[in-house]
Tab-separated table of C-alpha atoms in Angstrom:
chain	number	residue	atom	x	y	z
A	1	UNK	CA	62.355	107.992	107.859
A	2	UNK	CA	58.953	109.335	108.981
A	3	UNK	CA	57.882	106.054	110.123
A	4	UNK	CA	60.437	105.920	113.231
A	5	UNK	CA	58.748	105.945	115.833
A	6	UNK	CA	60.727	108.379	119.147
A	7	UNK	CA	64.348	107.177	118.821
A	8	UNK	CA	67.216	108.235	120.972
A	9	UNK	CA	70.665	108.438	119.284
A	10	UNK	CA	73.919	109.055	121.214
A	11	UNK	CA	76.889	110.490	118.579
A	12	UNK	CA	80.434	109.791	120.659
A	13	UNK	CA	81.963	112.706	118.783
A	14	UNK	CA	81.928	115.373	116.084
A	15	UNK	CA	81.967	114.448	113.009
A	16	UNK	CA	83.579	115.706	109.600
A	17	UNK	CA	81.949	118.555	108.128
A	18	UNK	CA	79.316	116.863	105.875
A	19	UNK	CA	78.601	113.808	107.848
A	20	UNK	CA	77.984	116.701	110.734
A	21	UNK	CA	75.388	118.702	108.957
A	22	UNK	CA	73.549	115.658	108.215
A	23	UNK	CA	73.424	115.529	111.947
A	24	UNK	CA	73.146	119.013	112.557
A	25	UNK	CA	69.812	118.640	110.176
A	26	UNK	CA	68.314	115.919	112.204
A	27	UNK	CA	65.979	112.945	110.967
A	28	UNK	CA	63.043	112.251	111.602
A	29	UNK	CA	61.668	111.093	114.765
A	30	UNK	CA	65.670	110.738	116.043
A	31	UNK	CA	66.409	112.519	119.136
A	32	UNK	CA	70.483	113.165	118.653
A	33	UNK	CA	72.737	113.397	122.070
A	34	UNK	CA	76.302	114.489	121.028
A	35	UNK	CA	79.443	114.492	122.430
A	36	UNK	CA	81.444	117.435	120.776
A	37	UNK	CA	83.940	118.003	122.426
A	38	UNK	CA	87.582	117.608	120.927
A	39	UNK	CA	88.394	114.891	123.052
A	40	UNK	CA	87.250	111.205	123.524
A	41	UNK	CA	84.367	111.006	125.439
A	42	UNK	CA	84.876	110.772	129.085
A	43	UNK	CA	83.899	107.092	130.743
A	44	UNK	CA	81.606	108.480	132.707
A	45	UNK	CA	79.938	110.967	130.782
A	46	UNK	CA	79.795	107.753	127.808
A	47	UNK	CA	77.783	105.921	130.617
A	48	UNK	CA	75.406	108.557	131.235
A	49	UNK	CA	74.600	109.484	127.802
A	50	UNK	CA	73.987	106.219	126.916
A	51	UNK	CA	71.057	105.853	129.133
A	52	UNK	CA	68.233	105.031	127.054
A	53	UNK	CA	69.922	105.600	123.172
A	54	UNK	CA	68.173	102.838	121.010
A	55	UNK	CA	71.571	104.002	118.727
A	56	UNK	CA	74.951	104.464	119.344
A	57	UNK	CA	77.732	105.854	116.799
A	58	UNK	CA	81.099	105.386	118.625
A	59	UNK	CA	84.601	105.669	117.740
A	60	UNK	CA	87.554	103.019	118.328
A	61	UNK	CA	88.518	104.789	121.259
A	62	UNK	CA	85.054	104.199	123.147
A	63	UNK	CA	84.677	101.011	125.096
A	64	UNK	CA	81.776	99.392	124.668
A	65	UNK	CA	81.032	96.282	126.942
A	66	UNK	CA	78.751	94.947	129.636
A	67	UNK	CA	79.221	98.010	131.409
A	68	UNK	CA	77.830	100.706	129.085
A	69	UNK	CA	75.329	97.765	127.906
A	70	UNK	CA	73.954	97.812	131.467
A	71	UNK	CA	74.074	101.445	131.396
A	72	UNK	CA	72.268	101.858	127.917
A	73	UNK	CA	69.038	100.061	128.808
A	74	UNK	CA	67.128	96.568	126.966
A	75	UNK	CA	66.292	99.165	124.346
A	76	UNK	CA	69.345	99.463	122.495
A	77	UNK	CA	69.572	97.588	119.124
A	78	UNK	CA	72.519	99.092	117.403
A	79	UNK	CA	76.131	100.261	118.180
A	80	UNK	CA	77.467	101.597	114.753
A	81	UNK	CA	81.562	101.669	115.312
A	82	UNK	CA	83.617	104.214	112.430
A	83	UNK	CA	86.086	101.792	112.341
A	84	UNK	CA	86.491	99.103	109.920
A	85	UNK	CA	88.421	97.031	113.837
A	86	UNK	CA	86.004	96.580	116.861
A	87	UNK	CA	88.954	95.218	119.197
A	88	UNK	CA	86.934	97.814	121.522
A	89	UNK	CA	83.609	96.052	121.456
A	90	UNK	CA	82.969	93.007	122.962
A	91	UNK	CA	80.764	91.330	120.407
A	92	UNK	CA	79.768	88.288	122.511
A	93	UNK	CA	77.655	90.785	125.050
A	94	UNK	CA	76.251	92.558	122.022
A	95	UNK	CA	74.816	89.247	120.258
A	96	UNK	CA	73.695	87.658	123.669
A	97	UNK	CA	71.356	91.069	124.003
A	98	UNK	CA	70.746	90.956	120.371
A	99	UNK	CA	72.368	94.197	119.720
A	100	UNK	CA	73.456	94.771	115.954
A	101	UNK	CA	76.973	96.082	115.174
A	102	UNK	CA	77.793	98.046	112.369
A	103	UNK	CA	81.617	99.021	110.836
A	104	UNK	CA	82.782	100.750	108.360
A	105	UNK	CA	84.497	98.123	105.560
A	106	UNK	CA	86.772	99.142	102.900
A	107	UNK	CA	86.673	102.773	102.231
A	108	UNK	CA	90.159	102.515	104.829
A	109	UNK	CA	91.826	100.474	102.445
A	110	UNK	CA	93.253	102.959	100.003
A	111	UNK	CA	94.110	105.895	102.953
A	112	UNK	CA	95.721	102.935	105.516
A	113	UNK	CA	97.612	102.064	102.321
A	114	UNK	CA	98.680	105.138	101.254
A	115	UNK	CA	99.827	105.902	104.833
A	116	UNK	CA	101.846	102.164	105.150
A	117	UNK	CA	103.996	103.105	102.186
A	118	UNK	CA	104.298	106.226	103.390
A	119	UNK	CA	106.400	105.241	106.480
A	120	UNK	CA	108.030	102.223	104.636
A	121	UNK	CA	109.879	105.042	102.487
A	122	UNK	CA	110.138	107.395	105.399
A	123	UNK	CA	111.843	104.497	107.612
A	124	UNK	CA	114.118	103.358	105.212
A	125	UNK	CA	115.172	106.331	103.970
A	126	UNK	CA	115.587	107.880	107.274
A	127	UNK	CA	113.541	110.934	107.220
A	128	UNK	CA	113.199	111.971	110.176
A	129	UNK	CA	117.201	111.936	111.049
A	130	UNK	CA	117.494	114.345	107.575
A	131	UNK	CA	114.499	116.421	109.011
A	132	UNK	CA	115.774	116.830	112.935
A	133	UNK	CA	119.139	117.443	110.389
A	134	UNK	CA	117.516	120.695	109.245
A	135	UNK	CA	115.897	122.077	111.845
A	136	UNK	CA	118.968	121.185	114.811
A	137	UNK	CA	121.577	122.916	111.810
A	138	UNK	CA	123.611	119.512	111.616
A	139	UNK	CA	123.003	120.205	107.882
A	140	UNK	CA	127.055	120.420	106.898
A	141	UNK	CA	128.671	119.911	103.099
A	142	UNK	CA	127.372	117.301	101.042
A	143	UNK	CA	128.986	114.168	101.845
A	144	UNK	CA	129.049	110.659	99.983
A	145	UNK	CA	128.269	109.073	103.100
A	146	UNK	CA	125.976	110.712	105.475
A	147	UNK	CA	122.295	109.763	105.858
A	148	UNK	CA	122.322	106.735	103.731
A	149	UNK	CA	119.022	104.655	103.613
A	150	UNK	CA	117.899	102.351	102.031
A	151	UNK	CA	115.765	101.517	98.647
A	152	UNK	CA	113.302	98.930	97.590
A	153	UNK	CA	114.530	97.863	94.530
A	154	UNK	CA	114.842	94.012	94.326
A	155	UNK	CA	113.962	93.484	97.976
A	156	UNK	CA	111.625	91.025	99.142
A	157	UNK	CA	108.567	92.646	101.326
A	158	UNK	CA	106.629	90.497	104.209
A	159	UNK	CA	103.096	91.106	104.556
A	160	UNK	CA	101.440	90.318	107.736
A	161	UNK	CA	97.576	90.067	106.973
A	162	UNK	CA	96.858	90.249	103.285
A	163	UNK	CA	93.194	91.550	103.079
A	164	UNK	CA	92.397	94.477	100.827
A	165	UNK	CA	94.955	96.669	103.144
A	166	UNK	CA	97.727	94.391	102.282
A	167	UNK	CA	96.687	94.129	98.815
A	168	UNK	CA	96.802	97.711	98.462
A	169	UNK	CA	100.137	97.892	100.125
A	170	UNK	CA	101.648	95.443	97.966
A	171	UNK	CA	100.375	96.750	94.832
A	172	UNK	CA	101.616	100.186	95.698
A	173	UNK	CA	105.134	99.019	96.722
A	174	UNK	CA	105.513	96.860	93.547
A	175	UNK	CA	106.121	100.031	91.821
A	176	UNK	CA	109.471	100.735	93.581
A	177	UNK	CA	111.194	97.608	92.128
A	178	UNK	CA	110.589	94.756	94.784
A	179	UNK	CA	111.387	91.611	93.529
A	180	UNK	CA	109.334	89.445	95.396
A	181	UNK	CA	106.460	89.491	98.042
A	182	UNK	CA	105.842	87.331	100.853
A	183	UNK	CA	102.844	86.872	103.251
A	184	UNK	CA	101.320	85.310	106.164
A	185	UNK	CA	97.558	85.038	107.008
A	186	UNK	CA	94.838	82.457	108.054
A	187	UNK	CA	95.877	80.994	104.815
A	188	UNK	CA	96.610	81.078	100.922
A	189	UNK	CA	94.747	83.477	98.908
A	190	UNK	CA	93.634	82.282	95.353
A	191	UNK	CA	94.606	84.229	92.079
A	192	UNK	CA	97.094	86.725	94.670
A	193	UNK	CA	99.505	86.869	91.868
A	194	UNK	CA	97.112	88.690	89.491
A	195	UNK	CA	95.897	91.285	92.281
A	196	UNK	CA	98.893	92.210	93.176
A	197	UNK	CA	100.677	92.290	90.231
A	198	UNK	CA	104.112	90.457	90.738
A	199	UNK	CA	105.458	87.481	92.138
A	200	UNK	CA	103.930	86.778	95.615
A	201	UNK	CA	104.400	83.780	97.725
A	202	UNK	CA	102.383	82.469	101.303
A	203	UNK	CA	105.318	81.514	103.713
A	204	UNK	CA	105.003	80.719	107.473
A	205	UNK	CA	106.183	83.471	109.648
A	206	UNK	CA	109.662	82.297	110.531
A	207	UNK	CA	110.181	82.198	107.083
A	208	UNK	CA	108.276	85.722	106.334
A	209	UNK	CA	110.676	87.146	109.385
A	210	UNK	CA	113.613	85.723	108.339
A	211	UNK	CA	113.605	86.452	104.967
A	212	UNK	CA	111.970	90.049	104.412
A	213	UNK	CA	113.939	93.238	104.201
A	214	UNK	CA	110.669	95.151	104.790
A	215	UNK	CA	107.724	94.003	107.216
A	216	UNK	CA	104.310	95.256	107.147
A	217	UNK	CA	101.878	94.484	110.039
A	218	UNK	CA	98.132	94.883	108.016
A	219	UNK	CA	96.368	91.982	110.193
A	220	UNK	CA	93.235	92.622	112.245
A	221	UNK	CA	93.564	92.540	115.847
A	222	UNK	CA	92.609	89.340	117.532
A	223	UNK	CA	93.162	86.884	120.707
A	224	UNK	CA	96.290	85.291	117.702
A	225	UNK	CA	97.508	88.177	116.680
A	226	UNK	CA	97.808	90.130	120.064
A	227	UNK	CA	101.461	90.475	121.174
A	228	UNK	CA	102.462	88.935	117.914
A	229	UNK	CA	105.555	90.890	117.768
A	230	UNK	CA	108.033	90.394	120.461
A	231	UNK	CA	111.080	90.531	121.391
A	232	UNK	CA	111.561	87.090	120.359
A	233	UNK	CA	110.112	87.751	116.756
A	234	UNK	CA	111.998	90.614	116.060
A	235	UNK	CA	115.177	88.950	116.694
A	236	UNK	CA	114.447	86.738	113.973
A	237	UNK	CA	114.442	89.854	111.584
A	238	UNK	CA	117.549	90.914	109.651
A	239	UNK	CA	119.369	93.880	111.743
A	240	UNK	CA	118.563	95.835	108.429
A	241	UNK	CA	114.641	95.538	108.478
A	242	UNK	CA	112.441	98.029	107.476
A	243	UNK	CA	109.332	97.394	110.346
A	244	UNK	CA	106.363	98.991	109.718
A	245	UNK	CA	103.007	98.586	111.768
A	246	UNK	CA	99.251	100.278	110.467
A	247	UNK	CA	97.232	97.944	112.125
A	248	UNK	CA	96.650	98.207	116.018
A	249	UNK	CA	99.191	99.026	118.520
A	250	UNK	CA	98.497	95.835	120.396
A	251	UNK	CA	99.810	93.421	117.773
A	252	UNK	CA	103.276	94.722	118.858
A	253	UNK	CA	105.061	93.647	122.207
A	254	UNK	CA	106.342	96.973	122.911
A	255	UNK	CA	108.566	96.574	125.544
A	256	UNK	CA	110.095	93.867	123.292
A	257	UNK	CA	109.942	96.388	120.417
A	258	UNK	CA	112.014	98.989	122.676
A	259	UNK	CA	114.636	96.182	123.645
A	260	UNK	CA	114.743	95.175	119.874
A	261	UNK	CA	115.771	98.897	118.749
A	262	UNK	CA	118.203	99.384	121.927
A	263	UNK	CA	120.170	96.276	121.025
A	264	UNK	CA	120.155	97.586	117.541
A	265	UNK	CA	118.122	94.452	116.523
A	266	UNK	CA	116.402	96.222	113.580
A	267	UNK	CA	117.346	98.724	110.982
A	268	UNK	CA	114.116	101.219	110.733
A	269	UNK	CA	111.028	101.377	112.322
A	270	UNK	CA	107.673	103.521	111.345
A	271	UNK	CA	104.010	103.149	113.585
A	272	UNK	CA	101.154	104.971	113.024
A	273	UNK	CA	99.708	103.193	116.079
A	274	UNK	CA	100.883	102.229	119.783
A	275	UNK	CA	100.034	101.273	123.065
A	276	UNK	CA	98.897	103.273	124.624
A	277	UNK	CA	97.180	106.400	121.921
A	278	UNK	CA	98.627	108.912	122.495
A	279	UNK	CA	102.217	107.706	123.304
A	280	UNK	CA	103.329	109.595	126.207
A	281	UNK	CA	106.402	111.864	125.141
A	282	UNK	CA	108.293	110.536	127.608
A	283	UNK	CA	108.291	107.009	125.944
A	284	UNK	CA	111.541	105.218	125.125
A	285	UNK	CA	109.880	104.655	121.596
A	286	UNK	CA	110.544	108.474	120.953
A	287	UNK	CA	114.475	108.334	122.087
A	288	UNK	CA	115.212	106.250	118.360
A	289	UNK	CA	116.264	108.095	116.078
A	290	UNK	CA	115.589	105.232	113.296
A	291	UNK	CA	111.570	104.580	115.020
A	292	UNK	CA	108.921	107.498	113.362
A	293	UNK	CA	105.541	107.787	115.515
A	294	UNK	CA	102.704	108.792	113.405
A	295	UNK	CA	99.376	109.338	115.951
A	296	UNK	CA	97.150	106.805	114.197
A	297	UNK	CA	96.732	108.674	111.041
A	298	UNK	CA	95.853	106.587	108.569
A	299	UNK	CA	92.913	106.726	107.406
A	300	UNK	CA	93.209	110.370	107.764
A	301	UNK	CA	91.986	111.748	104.594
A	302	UNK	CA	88.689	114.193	104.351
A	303	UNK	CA	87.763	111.783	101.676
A	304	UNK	CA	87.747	108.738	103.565
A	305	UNK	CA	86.971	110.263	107.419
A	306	UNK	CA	83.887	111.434	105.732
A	307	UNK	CA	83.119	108.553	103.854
A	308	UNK	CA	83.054	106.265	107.283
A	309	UNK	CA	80.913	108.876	108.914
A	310	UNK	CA	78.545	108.182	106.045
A	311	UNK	CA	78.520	104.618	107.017
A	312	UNK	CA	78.231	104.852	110.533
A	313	UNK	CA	75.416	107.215	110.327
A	314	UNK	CA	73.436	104.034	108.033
A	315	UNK	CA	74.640	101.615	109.976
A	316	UNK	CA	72.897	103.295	112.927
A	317	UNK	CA	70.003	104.230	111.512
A	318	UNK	CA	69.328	100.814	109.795
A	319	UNK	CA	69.498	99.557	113.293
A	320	UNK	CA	67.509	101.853	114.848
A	321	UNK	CA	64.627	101.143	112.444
A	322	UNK	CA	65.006	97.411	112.975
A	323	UNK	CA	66.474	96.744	109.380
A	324	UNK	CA	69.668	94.258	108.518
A	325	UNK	CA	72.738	96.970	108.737
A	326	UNK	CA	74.035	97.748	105.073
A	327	UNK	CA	77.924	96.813	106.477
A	328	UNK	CA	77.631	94.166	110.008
A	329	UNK	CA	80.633	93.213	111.363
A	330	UNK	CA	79.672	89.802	110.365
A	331	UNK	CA	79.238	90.328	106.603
């Protein structure tokens, strides 16, 4: 990378351990500004940092529109997001200035998964009631009838969004016995049967809420898919659902989602992501026993947080050079 000519870089936070000492190191003709404190960079201090970076590496909790566009400067040429989403970019100010955007694609997919079934099982067989059970000593004599949940064996499962997250999903849950998958997306996928394994059918979504005992929300957010869950969508859903949501918060009508669970609209509930991050503690969502609140954990793995660092940093220093990104949002 010798051939760079003077290039400011601005890194929105620390990064995991190896990723980091490839920073720490430097490259060549790169002049790194970092933000490392444990805490999303302030507005402010994201505006004045930005100030003449030709490269930025932010996270999906930095904004990045007109505003900090303005602030950068006409040099900029690259904003390199670790995150496969850019909901937090708005793409049609970067491509009127010509500004390449880089994300990180598919090393999520088996972490997001992993983290989906995760809270399928832990909603439906209510682990955080037998947990607060423990710990509060309501733990009493065994009894034939306490705590029951429920299990996927011959259930049917609704997919919302099947790209490779909600292939992974459905591949991993076809282990536990469901009989049959259902999904809803832009529209069919060829040869799904064979990728995932088991019998797997494209529905639309009245049908898909209707009919599933378990829902899982693995669609990208988008002007469609914002608010896609309300309160009139969940009362579609059998009182017995198993709702689960690893996408983005804003898919989900909260307030809707709140009403839903006081009326006792839906069985279980598991999130790994609200709105807004972090959920204050005083939120309503927290009051359900039968709702679990992960804090957007899942792609939380050393493997995979480091293996989007690695991608960001290429993506930004492709950019910076003036080469074609190895993974653009628009691949």
């Amino acid at each position: 990378m010798t051939d760079l000519q003077r290039s400011k870089l601005l890194v929105t936070r620390t990064l995991p351990q190896l990723s980091q000492a490839r920073l720490d190191k430097g490259f060549d003709g790169v002049d790194i500004v970092q933000w490392k404190e444990d805490r999303a960079i302030p507005r402010q201090e994201f505006l004045k940092l930005a100030k003449g970076a030709d490269g930025i590496l932010c996270l999906l909790t930095d904004k990045v529109d007109a505003e900090l566009l303005d602030a950068a400067g006409p040099q900029l040429k690259v904003v390199s997001t670790m995150s496969v989403g850019y909901d937090h970019v708005t793409v049609s100010e970067l491509e009127a200035r010509k500004i390449a955007l880089g994300i990180t694609p598919g090393v999520l997919t088996e972490a997001t998964a992993d983290t989906t079934v995760l809270l399928v099982l832990s909603a439906a067989r209510r682990l955080r009631e037998g947990v607060d059970a423990v710990i509060q000593g309501k733990w009493g004599t065994w009894s034939p009838t306490w705590l029951l949940g429920s299990q996927l064996t011959d259930k049917t499962v609704g997919i919302v969004g099947l790209g490779r997250i909600g292939v992974a999903v459905a591949k991993r849950l076809k282990a536990f016995g469901v009989q049959k998958f259902v999904y809803q997306g832009t529209r069919p996928k060829k040869d799904v049967e064979k990728e995932v394994g088991g019998e797997i059918e494209f529905v639309d979504m009245d049908r898909l809420l209707k009919e599933s005992d378990v829902i899982c929300v693995c669609c990208a957010l988008t002007d469609k898919t914002k608010n896609m869950f309300d309160y009139a969508a969940f009362s579609k859903m059998k009182d017995s659902v198993v709702f689960v949501n690893t996408a983005r918060g804003g898919i989900v009508e909260q307030d809707g989602l709140v009403r839903a669970l006081r009326e006792g609209k839906l069985g279980s509930v598991g999130l790994d992501v609200t709105v807004p991050e972090p959920l204050p503690t005083d939120s309503e969502l927290l009051s359900f026993p039968n709702c679990i609140v992960l804090p957007h954990i899942g792609s939380g793995t050393l493997e995979t947080r480091t293996a989007m660092s690695e991608i960001a940093i290429e993506n930004v220093l492709s950019g910076i050079k003036g080469e074609r990104l190895p993974h653009p949002h628009d691949a």
